Structures are given as structure tokens and as C-alpha cells.
GROMACS .gro file of C-alpha atoms in nm:
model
  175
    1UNK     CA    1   8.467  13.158   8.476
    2UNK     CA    2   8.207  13.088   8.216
    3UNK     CA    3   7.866  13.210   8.254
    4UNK     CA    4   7.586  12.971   8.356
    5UNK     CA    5   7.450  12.908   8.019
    6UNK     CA    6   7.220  12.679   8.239
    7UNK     CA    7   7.072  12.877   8.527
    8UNK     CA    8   6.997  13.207   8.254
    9UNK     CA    9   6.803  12.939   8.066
   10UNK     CA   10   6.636  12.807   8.355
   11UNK     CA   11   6.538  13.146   8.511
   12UNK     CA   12   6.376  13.202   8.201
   13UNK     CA   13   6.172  12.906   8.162
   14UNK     CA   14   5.812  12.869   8.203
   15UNK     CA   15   5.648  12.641   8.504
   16UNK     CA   16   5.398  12.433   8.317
   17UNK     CA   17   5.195  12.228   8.533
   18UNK     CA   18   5.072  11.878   8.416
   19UNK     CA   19   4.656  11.904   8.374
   20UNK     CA   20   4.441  11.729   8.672
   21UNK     CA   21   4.329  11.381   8.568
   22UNK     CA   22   3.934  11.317   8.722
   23UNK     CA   23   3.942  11.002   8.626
   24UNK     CA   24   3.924  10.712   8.905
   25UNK     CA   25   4.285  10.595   8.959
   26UNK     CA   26   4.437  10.270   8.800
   27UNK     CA   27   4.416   9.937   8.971
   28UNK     CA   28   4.706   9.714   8.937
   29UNK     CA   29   4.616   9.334   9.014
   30UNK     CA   30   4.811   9.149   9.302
   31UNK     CA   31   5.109   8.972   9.168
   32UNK     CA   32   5.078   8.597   9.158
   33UNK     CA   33   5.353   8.379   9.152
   34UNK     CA   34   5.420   8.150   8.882
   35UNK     CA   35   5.448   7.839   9.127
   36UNK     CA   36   5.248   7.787   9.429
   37UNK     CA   37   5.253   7.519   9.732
   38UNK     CA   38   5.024   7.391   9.991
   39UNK     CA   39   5.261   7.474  10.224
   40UNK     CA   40   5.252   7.775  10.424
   41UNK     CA   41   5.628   7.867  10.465
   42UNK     CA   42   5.654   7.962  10.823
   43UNK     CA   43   6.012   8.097  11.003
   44UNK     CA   44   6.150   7.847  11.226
   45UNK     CA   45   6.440   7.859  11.470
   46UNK     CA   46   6.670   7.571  11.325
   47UNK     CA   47   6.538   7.328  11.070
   48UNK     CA   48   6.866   7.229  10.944
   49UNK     CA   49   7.116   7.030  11.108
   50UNK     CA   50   7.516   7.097  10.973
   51UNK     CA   51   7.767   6.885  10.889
   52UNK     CA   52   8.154   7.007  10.866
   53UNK     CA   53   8.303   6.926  10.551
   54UNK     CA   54   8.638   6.860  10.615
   55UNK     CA   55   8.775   6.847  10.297
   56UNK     CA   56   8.634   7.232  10.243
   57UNK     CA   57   8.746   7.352  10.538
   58UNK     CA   58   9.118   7.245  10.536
   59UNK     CA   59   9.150   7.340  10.151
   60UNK     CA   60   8.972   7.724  10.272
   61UNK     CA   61   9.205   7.733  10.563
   62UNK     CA   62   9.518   7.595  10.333
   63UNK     CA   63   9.440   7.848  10.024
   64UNK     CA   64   9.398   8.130  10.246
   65UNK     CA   65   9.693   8.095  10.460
   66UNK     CA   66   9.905   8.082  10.173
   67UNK     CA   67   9.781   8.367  10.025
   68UNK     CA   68   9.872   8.536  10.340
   69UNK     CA   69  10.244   8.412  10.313
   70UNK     CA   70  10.257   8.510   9.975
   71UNK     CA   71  10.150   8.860  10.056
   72UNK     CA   72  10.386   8.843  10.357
   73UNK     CA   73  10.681   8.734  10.038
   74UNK     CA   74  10.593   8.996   9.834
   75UNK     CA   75  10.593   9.304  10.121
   76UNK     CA   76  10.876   9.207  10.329
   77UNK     CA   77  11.122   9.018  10.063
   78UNK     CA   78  11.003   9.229   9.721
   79UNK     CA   79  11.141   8.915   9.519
   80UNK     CA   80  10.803   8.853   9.307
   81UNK     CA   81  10.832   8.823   8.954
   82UNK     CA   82  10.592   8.982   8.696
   83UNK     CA   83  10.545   8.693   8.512
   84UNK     CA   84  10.455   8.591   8.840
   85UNK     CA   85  10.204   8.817   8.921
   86UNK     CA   86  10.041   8.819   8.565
   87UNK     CA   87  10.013   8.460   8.585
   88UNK     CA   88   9.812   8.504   8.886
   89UNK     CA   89   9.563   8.732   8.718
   90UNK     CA   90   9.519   8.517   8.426
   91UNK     CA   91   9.439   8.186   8.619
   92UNK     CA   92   9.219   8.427   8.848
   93UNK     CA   93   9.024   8.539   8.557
   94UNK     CA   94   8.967   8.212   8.422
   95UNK     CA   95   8.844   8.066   8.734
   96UNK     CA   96   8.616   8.330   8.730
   97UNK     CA   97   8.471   8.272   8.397
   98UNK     CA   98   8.439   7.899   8.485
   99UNK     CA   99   8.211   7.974   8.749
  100UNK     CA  100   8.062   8.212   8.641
  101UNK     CA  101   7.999   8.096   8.215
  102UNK     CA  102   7.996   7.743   8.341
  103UNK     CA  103   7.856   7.652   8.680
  104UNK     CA  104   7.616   8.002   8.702
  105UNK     CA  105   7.519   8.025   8.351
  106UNK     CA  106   7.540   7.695   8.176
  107UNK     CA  107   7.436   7.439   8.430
  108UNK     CA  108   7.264   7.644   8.696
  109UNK     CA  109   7.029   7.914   8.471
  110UNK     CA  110   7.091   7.684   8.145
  111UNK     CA  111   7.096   7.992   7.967
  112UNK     CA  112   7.289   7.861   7.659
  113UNK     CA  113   7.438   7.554   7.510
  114UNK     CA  114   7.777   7.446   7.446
  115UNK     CA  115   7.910   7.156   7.279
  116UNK     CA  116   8.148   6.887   7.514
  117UNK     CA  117   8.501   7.052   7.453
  118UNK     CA  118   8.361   7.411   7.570
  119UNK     CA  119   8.185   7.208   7.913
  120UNK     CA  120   8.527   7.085   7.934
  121UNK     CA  121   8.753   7.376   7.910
  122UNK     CA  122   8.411   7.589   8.167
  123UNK     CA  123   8.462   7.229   8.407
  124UNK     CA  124   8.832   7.287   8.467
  125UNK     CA  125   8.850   7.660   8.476
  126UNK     CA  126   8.547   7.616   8.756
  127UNK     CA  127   8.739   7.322   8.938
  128UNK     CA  128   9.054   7.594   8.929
  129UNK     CA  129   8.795   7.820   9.160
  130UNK     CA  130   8.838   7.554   9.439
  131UNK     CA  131   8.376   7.643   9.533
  132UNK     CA  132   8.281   7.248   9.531
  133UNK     CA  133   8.197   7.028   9.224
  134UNK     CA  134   7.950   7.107   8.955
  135UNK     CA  135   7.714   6.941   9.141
  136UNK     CA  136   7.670   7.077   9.444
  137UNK     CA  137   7.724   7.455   9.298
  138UNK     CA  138   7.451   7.436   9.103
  139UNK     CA  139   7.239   7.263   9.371
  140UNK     CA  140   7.324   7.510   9.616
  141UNK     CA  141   7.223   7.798   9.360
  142UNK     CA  142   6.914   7.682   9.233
  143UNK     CA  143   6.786   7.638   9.591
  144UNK     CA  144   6.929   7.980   9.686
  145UNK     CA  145   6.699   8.100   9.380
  146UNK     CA  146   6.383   7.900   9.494
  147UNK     CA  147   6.430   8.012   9.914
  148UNK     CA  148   6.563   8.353   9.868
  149UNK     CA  149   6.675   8.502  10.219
  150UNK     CA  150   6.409   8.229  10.398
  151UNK     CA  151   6.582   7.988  10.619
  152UNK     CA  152   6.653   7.698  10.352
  153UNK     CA  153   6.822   7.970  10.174
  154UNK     CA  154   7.239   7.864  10.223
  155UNK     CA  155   7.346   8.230  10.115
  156UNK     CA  156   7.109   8.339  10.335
  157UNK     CA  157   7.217   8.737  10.358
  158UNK     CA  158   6.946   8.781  10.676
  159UNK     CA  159   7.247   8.536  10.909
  160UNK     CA  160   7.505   8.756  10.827
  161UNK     CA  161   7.813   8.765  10.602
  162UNK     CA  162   8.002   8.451  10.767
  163UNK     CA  163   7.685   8.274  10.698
  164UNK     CA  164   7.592   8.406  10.315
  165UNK     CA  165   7.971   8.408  10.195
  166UNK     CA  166   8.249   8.127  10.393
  167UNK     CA  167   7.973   7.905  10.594
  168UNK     CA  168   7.800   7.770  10.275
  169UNK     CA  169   8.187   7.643  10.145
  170UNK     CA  170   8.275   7.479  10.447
  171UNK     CA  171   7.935   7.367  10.647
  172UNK     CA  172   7.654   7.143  10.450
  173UNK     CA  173   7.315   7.083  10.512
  174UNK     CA  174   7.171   6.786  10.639
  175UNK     CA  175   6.823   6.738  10.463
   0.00000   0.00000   0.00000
């Protein structure tokens, strides 16, 4: 074992104490947002009605039970292909970078520009993602952003996971 080039240097160190400041201690103003309303934002019980969206939750239930079945293929029957399974990753990672280059960055944050053939190549690799149009994804974001964990928030993390992650895809607020 090597010796503790470390602990020799350490045991010879000196303790040097920072000096005592007398000055009176810093005051740091109240932060102030950059937007304010009249309103007072109060919690309330249930201000929002919901409204199933079929179409959501039969293409969430559909997706997700053949995912299952394809996982039940793969374990029980071991007949997947590679090009199979690397076709998968590819199309995964490009729905990925639709959402998140297109429908987080580009239209929700605006964060950069892009000419129409890049919007359309971001549009269908966010469509492949099966989360709802353009639309409502950025919609849903922004007012995430403005009502962070408050009750208008619809990834609300305070209602639980259900709530934050699957309820916002298949439930929709009635304003």
C-alpha cells in the first residue's frame, strides 16, 4: 500500500483562521418578480373541471399494451431481430429530439430559429412521440412555466406522479 501522501501533508498544515469582519452585515433586497398581478393567487380545492380525451387515452392504452406484447415476444419467443431492435432506438431517439429541439425548445422557449424544412423534419419527429399536437404541447408547457406546482399547473408534481406524468396526456382542462 502506498503511503498517504495526503494525510502527512495535511497533518502538517497550518489552521489559518479567516480575520473577523466588524463591519455591519450585507443586506440583500427582496426579490421582485418580473411580472406582477392584482390577483392574489389563493389554493383552492378544485377549480378545474376534466374532460377525458378519448383519442389520448385509447392511443396510451394501445402503445403501451403493445409494448408489453412485444416485451412478452422478445422474453418468451427470443425471435427479435437486431435490425429490429436498432430500429427501435433510432426512431426513439428521434422522437426525442422532436420534442425536445422542436416542441420544448423551438416553439415553447423560442430559443432559436430554424428555417421551414428543419420545423418540418422537428414536426414529424415530435408527431412520432405520440404527446399531442404542437399546439397543445407548447400550451401546456408555457402554462406549466407561468403556475409552477400551483393548482393551474397540469404537471403539477404536488398531485402526485399519475397526475404530473400520464393524467396531463389523457385528461384536459376545461377553462
Amino acid at each position: 500500500m502506498a503511503p498517504s501522501l495526503s494525510a502527512h501533508f495535511l497533518s502538517e498544515a497550518e489552521v489559518i483562521y479567516p480575520p473577523s469582519h466588524k463591519s455591519k452585515p450585507v443586506t440583500v433586497p427582496e426579490y421582485e418578480p418580473v411580472y406582477s398581478t392584482s390577483e392574489k393567487r389563493t389554493p383552492s380545492t378544485n377549480p378545474y373541471r376534466w374532460k377525458i380525451v378519448w383519442r389520448n387515452l385509447i392511443a396510451f392504452v394501445y402503445l403501451h399494451a403493445s409494448a408489453l406484447y412485444g416485451l412478452y415476444l422478445i422474453l418468451t419467443f427470443n425471435q427479435v431481430q437486431l435490425s429490429t431492435v436498432f430500429t427501435l432506438l433510432i426512431l426513439g431517439f428521434i422522437s426525442a429530439e422532436g420534442v425536445t429541439a422542436g416542441a420544448h425548445r423551438l416553439w415553447s422557449h423560442r430559443t432559436y430559429s430554424a428555417k421551414w424544412p428543419l420545423r418540418l423534419l422537428l414536426m414529424l419527429a415530435q408527431t412520432m412521440a405520440f404527446q399531442n399536437h404542437i399546439y397543445e404541447w407548447v400550451r401546456d408547457h408555457r402554462v406549466h412555466h407561468k403556475f409552477t406546482d400551483e393548482d393551474a399547473d397540469p404537471h403539477n408534481s404536488r398531485r402526485g406522479f399519475f397526475f404530473s406524468h400520464i393524467n396531463i396526456v389523457t385528461f384536459s382542462f376545461i377553462y
